[in-house]
Amino acid sequence: MNGDDEAVAASADPSLPLDWRFSQVFGERSAGEEVQEAGVSSAVDIISAIEFDHSGDHLATGDRGGRVVLFERTDAKNSSGARRDLEETDYPLRHPEFRYKTEFQSHDPEFDYLKSLEIEEKINKIRWCQTANGALFLLSTNDKTIKFWKVQDKKIKKICDINSDPSRAVGNGTIATSVNGGVPEANNSFIPGGISSLRLPVIQVTSHESSPVARCRRVYSHAHDYHINSISNNSDGETFISADDLRINLWNLEISNQSFNIVDVKPAKMEDLSEVITSAEFHPTHCNMLAYSSSKGSIRLIDLRQSALCDSHSKLFEEPEAAGPKSFFTEIIASVSDIKFAKEGRYLLSRDYMTLKLWDINMDSGPVATFQVHEYLKPKLCDLYENDSIFDKFECCISGNGLRAATGSYSNLFRVFGVSPGSTETATLEASRNPTRRHIPIPSRPSRALSSITRVVSRGSESSGVDGNSNALDYTTKLLHLAWHPNENSIACAAANSLYMYYA
């Protein structure tokens, strides 16, 4: 059985391990090419957010420069809505193919004069909203401000013909006539007997190809004192939440000047602060439920029907406390950096620094499965703390059928795990068309949110190590952001300023 036959077999039988292959790359740098830099330590074109829309036909990325780039799928459907024929492809199982659609400047750098604070333009999160009348809608946010965008194709109109002689056109385009002894005059149509006939030029306009135009519909601002780390759409299509380190606010998409605070973990005295909110996500089908994670490694499920202010949770998910002594790094590596609900909403995926965990929301005694991602880094926690790598926030994603999950690692690697009961499937891939190419270090700046309040000074020293297979590990190249196609086995992941697509 060749590779193509294996891909077809894996597609037919979800229990078989997937054979992952490179599909596309956008923005890959050639060897030795430096990333465009802005300021001292940030590269504006480094991707900071990735998100598929609900259909999987569109993909959005955000970068540190405040730009949002949209890609559209080209192989999915033809004009009649049917799947295209596969006779012109080399693959019996056609993989998703995307092309660049448009880009727009979503956020610009700002300065808070009251707090003497610079607000970066970096896009922290992107979330797609429901489409309407052929237009695309999405939310994007930086540290302080959320914006609601509408992207719609507009036809470009051009003049193709004018039936007048340019040499006889004067003034505002009227045709000169000869009166009073042959002297040409114009604009005398109101003189009695001055013009026997009046000719007006006829302009013919044709519509050419359409071009996507992005327009900001609403701006949701001045609602967060700390850095926004999450936004999430509700399944009702009308509301969404935004979360910072201490609060979660509920918004209506149609109302931008007010929001409702539903979670507030800020203590009366900041000296008593023991944990912060790290991520928040609405349940995919129940509009009254949402979950949020904390820097202590716990996940809280809350029900909006119980009370208006959801300071008390309906369920608490956390790892049972391990026996034995705790180290200085125990709480740091337990901090949950990202959570994702599975499509049907029963299972919840979480990522901390060392592991990927799968939770059943009906069972709060502990995770149903734990997958080791950085087990081999345990002996190097001191080095990781010294170079701030221990505060890196890796995202996670889960497949549409809920059978597999993926997350990133160092050296631009990402790992895929089978999460179904009894599955031992695991795969490690590098975000590169050439896995053996030499990595170019990318400047990185640690987050200055409260969740990393214990460490905000970046040190100049860089450390290297080895992974579980004794391969060289580069802490300066890290794959933090990735997204799984909602309906197919396809993953989009960001390595610096490059977007890589893989399929199985």
Short mmCIF file of C-alpha atoms in Angstrom, two decimals:
data_model
loop_
_atom_site.label_atom_id
_atom_site.label_comp_id
_atom_site.label_asym_id
_atom_site.label_seq_id
_atom_site.Cartn_x
_atom_site.Cartn_y
_atom_site.Cartn_z
CA MET A 1 0.00 0.00 0.00
CA ASN A 2 1.51 3.33 -1.05
CA GLY A 3 1.23 6.65 0.78
CA ASP A 4 -1.88 7.77 -1.12
CA ASP A 5 -3.66 4.49 -0.35
CA GLU A 6 -2.76 4.89 3.33
CA ALA A 7 -4.23 8.40 3.33
CA VAL A 8 -7.49 7.12 1.87
CA ALA A 9 -7.59 4.25 4.36
CA ALA A 10 -6.98 6.56 7.30
CA SER A 11 -9.76 8.81 6.08
CA ALA A 12 -12.17 5.89 5.86
CA ASP A 13 -11.16 4.48 9.26
CA PRO A 14 -10.69 7.25 11.85
CA SER A 15 -8.99 4.82 14.24
CA LEU A 16 -5.95 4.42 11.96
CA PRO A 17 -2.97 6.74 12.52
CA LEU A 18 -2.90 9.67 10.13
CA ASP A 19 -0.13 10.25 7.61
CA TRP A 20 0.60 13.99 7.78
CA ARG A 21 1.93 15.82 4.73
CA PHE A 22 3.00 19.33 3.91
CA SER A 23 0.42 21.25 1.88
CA GLN A 24 1.20 24.98 1.58
CA VAL A 25 3.24 27.78 3.04
CA PHE A 26 2.66 31.54 3.00
CA GLY A 27 5.39 34.05 3.81
CA GLU A 28 8.29 31.65 4.23
CA ARG A 29 11.62 33.41 4.44
CA SER A 30 14.62 32.37 2.44
CA ALA A 31 17.82 31.44 4.27
CA GLY A 32 19.49 34.47 5.79
CA GLU A 33 16.54 36.81 5.25
CA GLU A 34 15.75 38.83 8.35
CA VAL A 35 12.24 39.54 9.59
CA GLN A 36 11.17 43.15 9.22
CA GLU A 37 11.60 44.73 12.63
CA ALA A 38 9.75 47.54 14.36
CA GLY A 39 11.44 49.12 17.35
CA VAL A 40 14.07 47.16 19.22
CA SER A 41 12.74 43.73 19.98
CA SER A 42 9.52 43.01 18.09
CA ALA A 43 9.03 41.87 14.51
CA VAL A 44 5.78 43.28 13.17
CA ASP A 45 5.09 40.49 10.71
CA ILE A 46 5.34 37.63 13.21
CA ILE A 47 1.98 35.84 13.32
CA SER A 48 0.25 36.10 16.71
CA ALA A 49 -3.23 34.62 16.02
CA ILE A 50 -4.80 31.99 13.71
CA GLU A 51 -8.46 31.08 13.27
CA PHE A 52 -10.57 29.08 10.78
CA ASP A 53 -14.15 30.15 10.25
CA HIS A 54 -17.00 27.73 11.03
CA SER A 55 -17.16 26.39 7.47
CA GLY A 56 -13.40 26.03 7.06
CA ASP A 57 -13.51 27.96 3.79
CA HIS A 58 -11.74 30.99 5.25
CA LEU A 59 -8.69 31.42 7.44
CA ALA A 60 -7.57 34.55 9.27
CA THR A 61 -4.22 35.42 10.80
CA GLY A 62 -3.19 38.38 12.91
CA ASP A 63 0.34 39.65 13.47
CA ARG A 64 2.33 41.85 15.80
CA GLY A 65 1.94 44.78 13.45
CA GLY A 66 -1.83 44.91 14.02
CA ARG A 67 -2.70 43.50 10.60
CA VAL A 68 -5.29 40.84 9.80
CA VAL A 69 -4.70 38.71 6.70
CA LEU A 70 -7.53 36.63 5.21
CA PHE A 71 -7.16 33.51 3.09
CA GLU A 72 -9.92 31.74 1.17
CA ARG A 73 -10.20 28.15 0.11
CA THR A 74 -9.89 27.51 -3.61
CA ASP A 75 -10.50 23.76 -3.91
CA ALA A 76 -13.63 23.42 -1.76
CA LYS A 77 -16.58 24.19 -4.04
CA ASN A 78 -17.31 25.39 -7.51
CA SER A 79 -19.94 27.95 -8.44
CA SER A 80 -22.71 25.35 -8.34
CA GLY A 81 -21.80 24.39 -4.78
CA ALA A 82 -20.65 20.87 -5.66
CA ARG A 83 -17.26 19.41 -4.84
CA ARG A 84 -14.81 19.84 -7.71
CA ASP A 85 -13.65 16.89 -9.78
CA LEU A 86 -10.35 15.34 -8.75
CA GLU A 87 -9.14 14.41 -12.22
CA GLU A 88 -6.51 17.19 -12.32
CA THR A 89 -4.95 16.44 -8.96
CA ASP A 90 -2.18 14.04 -8.01
CA TYR A 91 -3.92 13.10 -4.78
CA PRO A 92 -6.87 10.70 -4.64
CA LEU A 93 -7.92 12.50 -1.46
CA ARG A 94 -7.92 16.21 -2.21
CA HIS A 95 -6.45 18.37 0.52
CA PRO A 96 -7.52 21.94 1.33
CA GLU A 97 -5.84 24.63 -0.72
CA PHE A 98 -5.99 28.29 0.23
CA ARG A 99 -5.02 31.53 -1.43
CA TYR A 100 -4.48 35.05 -0.21
CA LYS A 101 -7.71 37.06 -0.18
CA THR A 102 -7.03 40.43 1.44
CA GLU A 103 -5.49 42.14 4.44
CA PHE A 104 -6.28 45.22 6.49
CA GLN A 105 -4.85 47.19 9.38
CA SER A 106 -6.97 46.25 12.35
CA HIS A 107 -5.13 48.00 15.20
CA ASP A 108 -2.57 50.78 15.50
CA PRO A 109 -0.21 51.55 18.38
CA GLU A 110 -1.76 53.81 21.01
CA PHE A 111 -0.70 55.61 24.16
CA ASP A 112 -2.72 55.76 27.36
CA TYR A 113 -1.89 59.20 28.72
CA LEU A 114 -3.70 58.62 32.02
CA LYS A 115 -1.57 55.60 32.83
CA SER A 116 1.51 56.57 30.78
CA LEU A 117 1.25 53.21 29.06
CA GLU A 118 2.00 52.20 25.49
CA ILE A 119 -0.63 49.93 23.94
CA GLU A 120 0.78 47.58 21.33
CA GLU A 121 -0.99 46.99 18.04
CA LYS A 122 -0.33 43.23 18.25
CA ILE A 123 -3.40 41.07 17.52
CA ASN A 124 -3.98 38.74 20.48
CA LYS A 125 -7.05 36.85 19.22
CA ILE A 126 -9.32 36.58 16.16
CA ARG A 127 -12.81 35.08 16.22
CA TRP A 128 -15.15 34.61 13.26
CA CYS A 129 -18.80 35.61 13.53
CA GLN A 130 -21.80 34.46 11.50
CA THR A 131 -21.79 35.38 7.82
CA ALA A 132 -24.65 37.37 6.31
CA ASN A 133 -25.49 38.42 2.73
CA GLY A 134 -22.19 37.11 1.41
CA ALA A 135 -20.15 39.25 3.84
CA LEU A 136 -17.63 37.96 6.35
CA PHE A 137 -17.62 39.20 9.94
CA LEU A 138 -14.91 38.79 12.53
CA LEU A 139 -13.70 40.13 15.87
CA SER A 140 -10.09 41.06 16.52
CA THR A 141 -8.45 42.36 19.67
CA ASN A 142 -5.19 43.71 20.96
CA ASP A 143 -4.42 44.25 24.66
CA LYS A 144 -7.17 46.82 25.20
CA THR A 145 -9.56 47.24 22.27
CA ILE A 146 -11.85 44.83 20.41
CA LYS A 147 -13.03 45.61 16.88
CA PHE A 148 -15.85 44.16 14.79
CA TRP A 149 -15.00 43.94 11.08
CA LYS A 150 -17.08 43.37 7.98
CA VAL A 151 -15.34 42.14 4.82
CA GLN A 152 -17.38 42.18 1.62
CA ASP A 153 -16.58 41.95 -2.07
CA LYS A 154 -17.26 45.20 -3.90
CA LYS A 155 -17.40 45.40 -7.69
CA ILE A 156 -15.01 47.90 -9.24
CA LYS A 157 -16.70 50.17 -11.79
CA LYS A 158 -14.69 51.73 -14.62
CA ILE A 159 -15.55 54.12 -17.46
CA CYS A 160 -15.30 52.30 -20.75
CA ASP A 161 -16.62 54.88 -23.27
CA ILE A 162 -17.64 58.55 -23.61
CA ASN A 163 -19.44 59.56 -26.83
CA SER A 164 -18.05 63.12 -26.96
CA ASP A 165 -15.12 64.65 -28.75
CA PRO A 166 -12.55 65.66 -26.11
CA SER A 167 -11.34 68.57 -28.32
CA ARG A 168 -14.80 70.21 -28.22
CA ALA A 169 -15.43 69.72 -24.49
CA VAL A 170 -15.13 72.86 -22.37
CA GLY A 171 -16.02 73.87 -18.84
CA ASN A 172 -18.00 71.15 -17.18
CA GLY A 173 -18.07 68.95 -20.25
CA THR A 174 -20.83 70.66 -22.29
CA ILE A 175 -20.29 71.03 -26.02
CA ALA A 176 -19.40 74.52 -27.26
CA THR A 177 -21.64 76.06 -29.95
CA SER A 178 -21.12 78.96 -32.27
CA VAL A 179 -23.29 82.06 -31.72
CA ASN A 180 -22.97 85.78 -32.39
CA GLY A 181 -20.81 85.65 -35.42
CA GLY A 182 -19.05 82.38 -34.85
CA VAL A 183 -17.60 83.02 -31.40
CA PRO A 184 -17.71 79.78 -29.44
CA GLU A 185 -19.46 80.05 -26.13
CA ALA A 186 -20.35 77.54 -23.46
CA ASN A 187 -22.70 77.38 -20.53
CA ASN A 188 -25.19 79.74 -22.19
CA SER A 189 -28.07 77.29 -22.30
CA PHE A 190 -30.22 79.69 -20.33
CA ILE A 191 -29.87 82.53 -22.90
CA PRO A 192 -33.02 82.62 -25.00
CA GLY A 193 -32.16 81.56 -28.51
CA GLY A 194 -28.54 81.11 -27.60
CA ILE A 195 -28.31 77.37 -28.36
CA SER A 196 -30.45 75.60 -30.83
CA SER A 197 -29.46 72.16 -29.57
CA LEU A 198 -27.57 70.84 -26.56
CA ARG A 199 -25.45 67.73 -26.61
CA LEU A 200 -24.52 66.00 -23.33
CA PRO A 201 -21.84 63.31 -23.22
CA VAL A 202 -23.04 59.82 -22.38
CA ILE A 203 -20.69 57.88 -20.09
CA GLN A 204 -20.75 54.09 -20.21
CA VAL A 205 -19.65 52.32 -17.03
CA THR A 206 -18.85 48.62 -16.77
CA SER A 207 -18.34 46.50 -13.67
CA HIS A 208 -15.04 44.67 -13.52
CA GLU A 209 -13.79 42.07 -11.06
CA SER A 210 -14.79 42.47 -7.42
CA SER A 211 -12.35 43.36 -4.69
CA PRO A 212 -12.74 42.64 -0.95
CA VAL A 213 -13.17 45.71 1.23
CA ALA A 214 -12.84 45.65 5.03
CA ARG A 215 -14.82 48.10 7.15
CA CYS A 216 -14.79 48.47 10.91
CA ARG A 217 -18.38 48.29 12.10
CA ARG A 218 -17.90 48.72 15.86
CA VAL A 219 -15.18 49.35 18.42
CA TYR A 220 -15.49 47.89 21.92
CA SER A 221 -13.08 49.79 24.16
CA HIS A 222 -12.43 51.13 27.67
CA ALA A 223 -13.74 47.99 29.39
CA HIS A 224 -10.49 46.30 30.48
CA ASP A 225 -7.83 47.56 32.87
CA TYR A 226 -5.53 44.64 32.10
CA HIS A 227 -4.43 42.86 28.95
CA ILE A 228 -7.16 41.05 27.01
CA ASN A 229 -6.12 37.42 26.56
CA SER A 230 -9.32 35.90 25.14
CA ILE A 231 -12.45 36.63 23.14
CA SER A 232 -15.10 34.00 22.39
CA ASN A 233 -18.35 34.05 20.43
CA ASN A 234 -21.55 32.71 21.91
CA SER A 235 -23.58 30.11 20.06
CA ASP A 236 -26.58 32.49 20.15
CA GLY A 237 -24.85 34.63 17.50
CA GLU A 238 -25.59 37.81 19.44
CA THR A 239 -23.09 38.00 22.29
CA PHE A 240 -19.42 37.37 23.03
CA ILE A 241 -17.07 37.50 25.99
CA SER A 242 -13.71 39.17 26.48
CA ALA A 243 -11.35 38.19 29.28
CA ASP A 244 -8.35 39.89 30.83
CA ASP A 245 -6.25 38.81 33.80
CA LEU A 246 -8.91 39.60 36.40
CA ARG A 247 -12.28 40.05 34.70
CA ILE A 248 -14.57 38.58 32.06
CA ASN A 249 -17.04 40.88 30.31
CA LEU A 250 -20.14 39.95 28.31
CA TRP A 251 -20.89 42.04 25.21
CA ASN A 252 -23.71 42.33 22.73
CA LEU A 253 -22.41 42.56 19.18
CA GLU A 254 -24.78 45.44 18.45
CA ILE A 255 -23.83 47.52 21.53
CA SER A 256 -20.29 48.82 21.74
CA ASN A 257 -20.52 51.39 24.54
CA GLN A 258 -21.37 49.06 27.41
CA SER A 259 -20.67 45.54 28.62
CA PHE A 260 -21.66 43.43 31.61
CA ASN A 261 -19.03 42.13 34.01
CA ILE A 262 -19.80 38.46 34.74
CA VAL A 263 -16.55 37.34 36.42
CA ASP A 264 -14.34 39.42 38.73
CA VAL A 265 -11.49 37.73 40.60
CA LYS A 266 -9.75 40.95 41.67
CA PRO A 267 -9.16 40.85 45.44
CA ALA A 268 -9.78 43.82 47.73
CA LYS A 269 -6.01 44.18 48.11
CA MET A 270 -3.70 43.38 45.21
CA GLU A 271 -1.22 41.89 47.68
CA ASP A 272 -3.73 39.06 48.14
CA LEU A 273 -3.74 38.22 44.43
CA SER A 274 -3.01 34.50 44.06
CA GLU A 275 -4.17 33.64 40.54
CA VAL A 276 -5.22 35.28 37.31
CA ILE A 277 -7.46 34.34 34.38
CA THR A 278 -5.47 32.96 31.45
CA SER A 279 -8.12 31.92 28.91
CA ALA A 280 -11.91 31.86 28.48
CA GLU A 281 -14.17 30.03 26.04
CA PHE A 282 -17.92 29.78 25.44
CA HIS A 283 -19.51 26.35 25.19
CA PRO A 284 -20.05 25.55 21.48
CA THR A 285 -23.76 24.68 21.80
CA HIS A 286 -25.05 25.85 25.21
CA CYS A 287 -25.25 29.63 25.19
CA ASN A 288 -25.47 29.78 28.99
CA MET A 289 -22.20 27.96 29.71
CA LEU A 290 -18.58 29.02 29.50
CA ALA A 291 -15.25 27.94 30.94
CA TYR A 292 -12.17 29.84 32.01
CA SER A 293 -8.73 28.73 33.16
CA SER A 294 -6.35 30.16 35.71
CA SER A 295 -2.65 30.45 36.39
CA LYS A 296 -3.01 27.84 39.16
CA GLY A 297 -3.91 25.15 36.64
CA SER A 298 -7.63 25.00 37.38
CA ILE A 299 -10.57 25.30 34.96
CA ARG A 300 -13.93 26.60 36.09
CA LEU A 301 -17.22 25.92 34.33
CA ILE A 302 -19.86 28.56 34.99
CA ASP A 303 -23.57 28.77 34.20
CA LEU A 304 -24.99 32.18 33.37
CA ARG A 305 -28.43 31.03 34.55
CA GLN A 306 -27.32 30.65 38.15
CA SER A 307 -26.49 34.29 38.86
CA ALA A 308 -25.68 37.53 37.10
CA LEU A 309 -22.19 37.73 38.65
CA CYS A 310 -20.57 34.35 38.20
CA ASP A 311 -17.96 34.50 40.95
CA SER A 312 -19.02 31.00 42.00
CA HIS A 313 -18.51 28.16 39.55
CA SER A 314 -20.75 25.22 38.81
CA LYS A 315 -17.82 22.82 38.34
CA LEU A 316 -14.11 22.96 39.05
CA PHE A 317 -11.61 20.92 37.05
CA GLU A 318 -8.10 20.55 38.40
CA GLU A 319 -5.41 17.93 38.64
CA PRO A 320 -5.36 16.06 41.95
CA GLU A 321 -2.48 17.37 44.04
CA ALA A 322 0.56 15.19 43.57
CA ALA A 323 2.29 13.71 46.59
CA GLY A 324 5.79 14.81 47.40
CA PRO A 325 7.61 18.12 47.69
CA LYS A 326 6.81 21.08 45.46
CA SER A 327 9.45 23.08 43.65
CA PHE A 328 9.64 26.76 42.84
CA PHE A 329 8.47 25.96 39.30
CA THR A 330 5.47 23.80 40.21
CA GLU A 331 2.87 26.56 40.01
CA ILE A 332 4.50 28.25 37.00
CA ILE A 333 4.37 25.16 34.78
CA ALA A 334 0.84 24.33 35.99
CA SER A 335 -0.57 27.57 34.58
CA VAL A 336 -3.06 26.82 31.79
CA SER A 337 -2.22 28.80 28.67
CA ASP A 338 -5.18 27.78 26.47
CA ILE A 339 -8.47 25.87 26.56
CA LYS A 340 -10.66 24.62 23.72
CA PHE A 341 -14.03 22.89 23.71
CA ALA A 342 -14.52 19.94 21.39
CA LYS A 343 -17.11 20.51 18.68
CA GLU A 344 -19.95 18.73 20.48
CA GLY A 345 -19.06 20.40 23.80
CA ARG A 346 -18.67 17.41 26.10
CA TYR A 347 -14.86 17.41 26.18
CA LEU A 348 -12.51 20.24 26.99
CA LEU A 349 -8.85 20.44 25.98
CA SER A 350 -6.31 22.37 28.05
CA ARG A 351 -2.62 23.14 27.59
CA ASP A 352 -0.13 23.93 30.32
CA TYR A 353 3.60 24.25 29.86
CA MET A 354 4.39 20.56 30.17
CA THR A 355 1.25 18.70 29.13
CA LEU A 356 -1.93 18.57 27.11
CA LYS A 357 -5.00 17.40 29.04
CA LEU A 358 -8.45 16.22 27.97
CA TRP A 359 -11.35 16.79 30.39
CA ASP A 360 -14.88 15.40 30.43
CA ILE A 361 -17.16 18.20 31.67
CA ASN A 362 -19.35 15.54 33.33
CA MET A 363 -16.42 14.31 35.42
CA ASP A 364 -14.54 16.80 37.60
CA SER A 365 -12.37 14.30 39.48
CA GLY A 366 -9.48 14.72 37.04
CA PRO A 367 -8.56 14.66 33.35
CA VAL A 368 -9.58 11.63 31.32
CA ALA A 369 -6.24 11.71 29.48
CA THR A 370 -2.90 13.48 29.85
CA PHE A 371 -0.37 13.79 27.04
CA GLN A 372 3.26 14.65 27.75
CA VAL A 373 4.56 17.42 25.49
CA HIS A 374 7.62 18.75 27.29
CA GLU A 375 8.47 15.95 29.70
CA TYR A 376 12.10 16.06 28.59
CA LEU A 377 12.37 19.71 29.71
CA LYS A 378 11.96 18.95 33.42
CA PRO A 379 15.72 18.90 34.10
CA LYS A 380 16.08 22.29 32.38
CA LEU A 381 13.45 24.35 34.20
CA CYS A 382 16.10 26.64 35.68
CA ASP A 383 17.45 27.47 32.22
CA LEU A 384 13.92 27.97 30.89
CA TYR A 385 13.22 30.38 33.75
CA GLU A 386 16.42 32.32 33.11
CA ASN A 387 15.58 32.96 29.44
CA ASP A 388 11.82 33.46 30.10
CA SER A 389 10.85 30.49 27.93
CA ILE A 390 8.95 28.99 30.86
CA PHE A 391 6.35 31.75 30.37
CA ASP A 392 5.67 30.91 26.72
CA LYS A 393 1.95 30.46 26.10
CA PHE A 394 1.34 27.53 23.75
CA GLU A 395 -2.10 27.14 22.21
CA CYS A 396 -3.93 23.89 21.54
CA CYS A 397 -6.59 22.71 19.09
CA ILE A 398 -8.84 19.70 18.67
CA SER A 399 -10.13 18.09 15.49
CA GLY A 400 -13.71 18.46 14.35
CA ASN A 401 -14.49 14.82 15.11
CA GLY A 402 -12.85 15.10 18.54
CA LEU A 403 -10.48 12.18 17.94
CA ARG A 404 -7.20 14.09 17.85
CA ALA A 405 -5.58 17.15 19.36
CA ALA A 406 -2.51 19.20 18.50
CA THR A 407 -0.22 21.69 20.19
CA GLY A 408 3.10 23.39 19.52
CA SER A 409 6.61 23.13 20.89
CA TYR A 410 10.12 24.49 20.35
CA SER A 411 12.25 24.25 17.20
CA ASN A 412 9.03 25.05 15.26
CA LEU A 413 7.68 21.59 16.07
CA PHE A 414 4.09 20.65 16.71
CA ARG A 415 2.67 17.41 18.04
CA VAL A 416 -0.54 15.55 17.22
CA PHE A 417 -2.08 13.08 19.70
CA GLY A 418 -4.94 10.62 19.36
CA VAL A 419 -7.31 11.42 22.23
CA SER A 420 -9.94 8.72 21.69
CA PRO A 421 -10.02 5.95 24.34
CA GLY A 422 -7.24 3.44 23.81
CA SER A 423 -5.49 5.46 21.10
CA THR A 424 -1.68 5.54 21.15
CA GLU A 425 -1.36 7.72 18.05
CA THR A 426 1.28 10.43 18.24
CA ALA A 427 3.14 12.39 15.59
CA THR A 428 5.75 15.15 15.71
CA LEU A 429 6.14 17.46 12.72
CA GLU A 430 8.24 20.48 11.91
CA ALA A 431 6.67 23.60 10.43
CA SER A 432 8.92 23.71 7.39
CA ARG A 433 9.01 22.43 3.85
CA ASN A 434 12.58 21.35 4.51
CA PRO A 435 12.82 19.76 7.96
CA THR A 436 16.63 19.77 7.84
CA ARG A 437 17.07 23.47 7.15
CA ARG A 438 18.94 25.56 9.68
CA HIS A 439 16.72 27.62 11.97
CA ILE A 440 17.12 31.39 12.11
CA PRO A 441 16.53 32.81 15.60
CA ILE A 442 13.59 35.20 15.82
CA PRO A 443 13.54 38.01 18.40
CA SER A 444 10.89 37.42 21.02
CA ARG A 445 9.47 39.58 23.78
CA PRO A 446 7.85 38.10 26.91
CA SER A 447 4.27 39.01 27.76
CA ARG A 448 3.78 41.79 30.30
CA ALA A 449 0.38 40.68 31.47
CA LEU A 450 -0.30 39.97 35.14
CA SER A 451 -0.07 36.26 34.41
CA SER A 452 3.69 36.71 34.07
CA ILE A 453 4.04 39.29 36.81
CA THR A 454 6.74 37.20 38.47
CA ARG A 455 8.99 37.57 35.45
CA VAL A 456 8.96 40.51 33.06
CA VAL A 457 12.66 41.21 32.49
CA SER A 458 14.04 39.47 29.43
CA ARG A 459 17.59 38.15 29.82
CA GLY A 460 20.05 38.08 26.99
CA SER A 461 21.30 34.53 27.47
CA GLU A 462 19.83 31.83 25.27
CA SER A 463 19.77 28.14 26.14
CA SER A 464 19.51 25.07 24.01
CA GLY A 465 18.80 21.47 24.85
CA VAL A 466 17.54 18.24 23.36
CA ASP A 467 14.07 16.86 22.90
CA GLY A 468 12.84 13.38 23.75
CA ASN A 469 14.58 11.95 20.71
CA SER A 470 17.94 13.59 21.53
CA ASN A 471 17.50 16.13 18.75
CA ALA A 472 18.83 19.65 19.22
CA LEU A 473 16.23 21.98 20.67
CA ASP A 474 16.07 25.69 19.86
CA TYR A 475 14.15 27.79 22.38
CA THR A 476 14.21 30.84 20.11
CA THR A 477 12.04 29.19 17.46
CA LYS A 478 8.68 28.29 18.96
CA LEU A 479 5.35 27.30 17.48
CA LEU A 480 2.79 28.98 19.72
CA HIS A 481 -0.24 29.36 17.43
CA LEU A 482 -2.11 26.73 15.43
CA ALA A 483 -5.66 25.87 14.37
CA TRP A 484 -7.42 22.70 13.18
CA HIS A 485 -9.79 22.79 10.23
CA PRO A 486 -13.36 22.32 11.57
CA ASN A 487 -14.34 19.56 9.15
CA GLU A 488 -11.15 17.95 7.84
CA ASN A 489 -7.78 16.74 9.03
CA SER A 490 -5.89 19.88 8.19
CA ILE A 491 -3.77 22.05 10.50
CA ALA A 492 -2.60 25.63 10.02
CA CYS A 493 0.34 26.66 12.19
CA ALA A 494 2.54 29.73 12.52
CA ALA A 495 6.32 29.68 12.67
CA ALA A 496 7.51 33.29 13.05
CA ASN A 497 6.06 35.16 10.05
CA SER A 498 5.28 32.03 8.01
CA LEU A 499 1.95 30.19 7.82
CA TYR A 500 2.27 26.45 7.19
CA MET A 501 -0.55 24.12 6.19
CA TYR A 502 -0.52 20.36 6.76
CA TYR A 503 -3.11 17.73 5.88
CA ALA A 504 -3.68 14.02 6.44
#
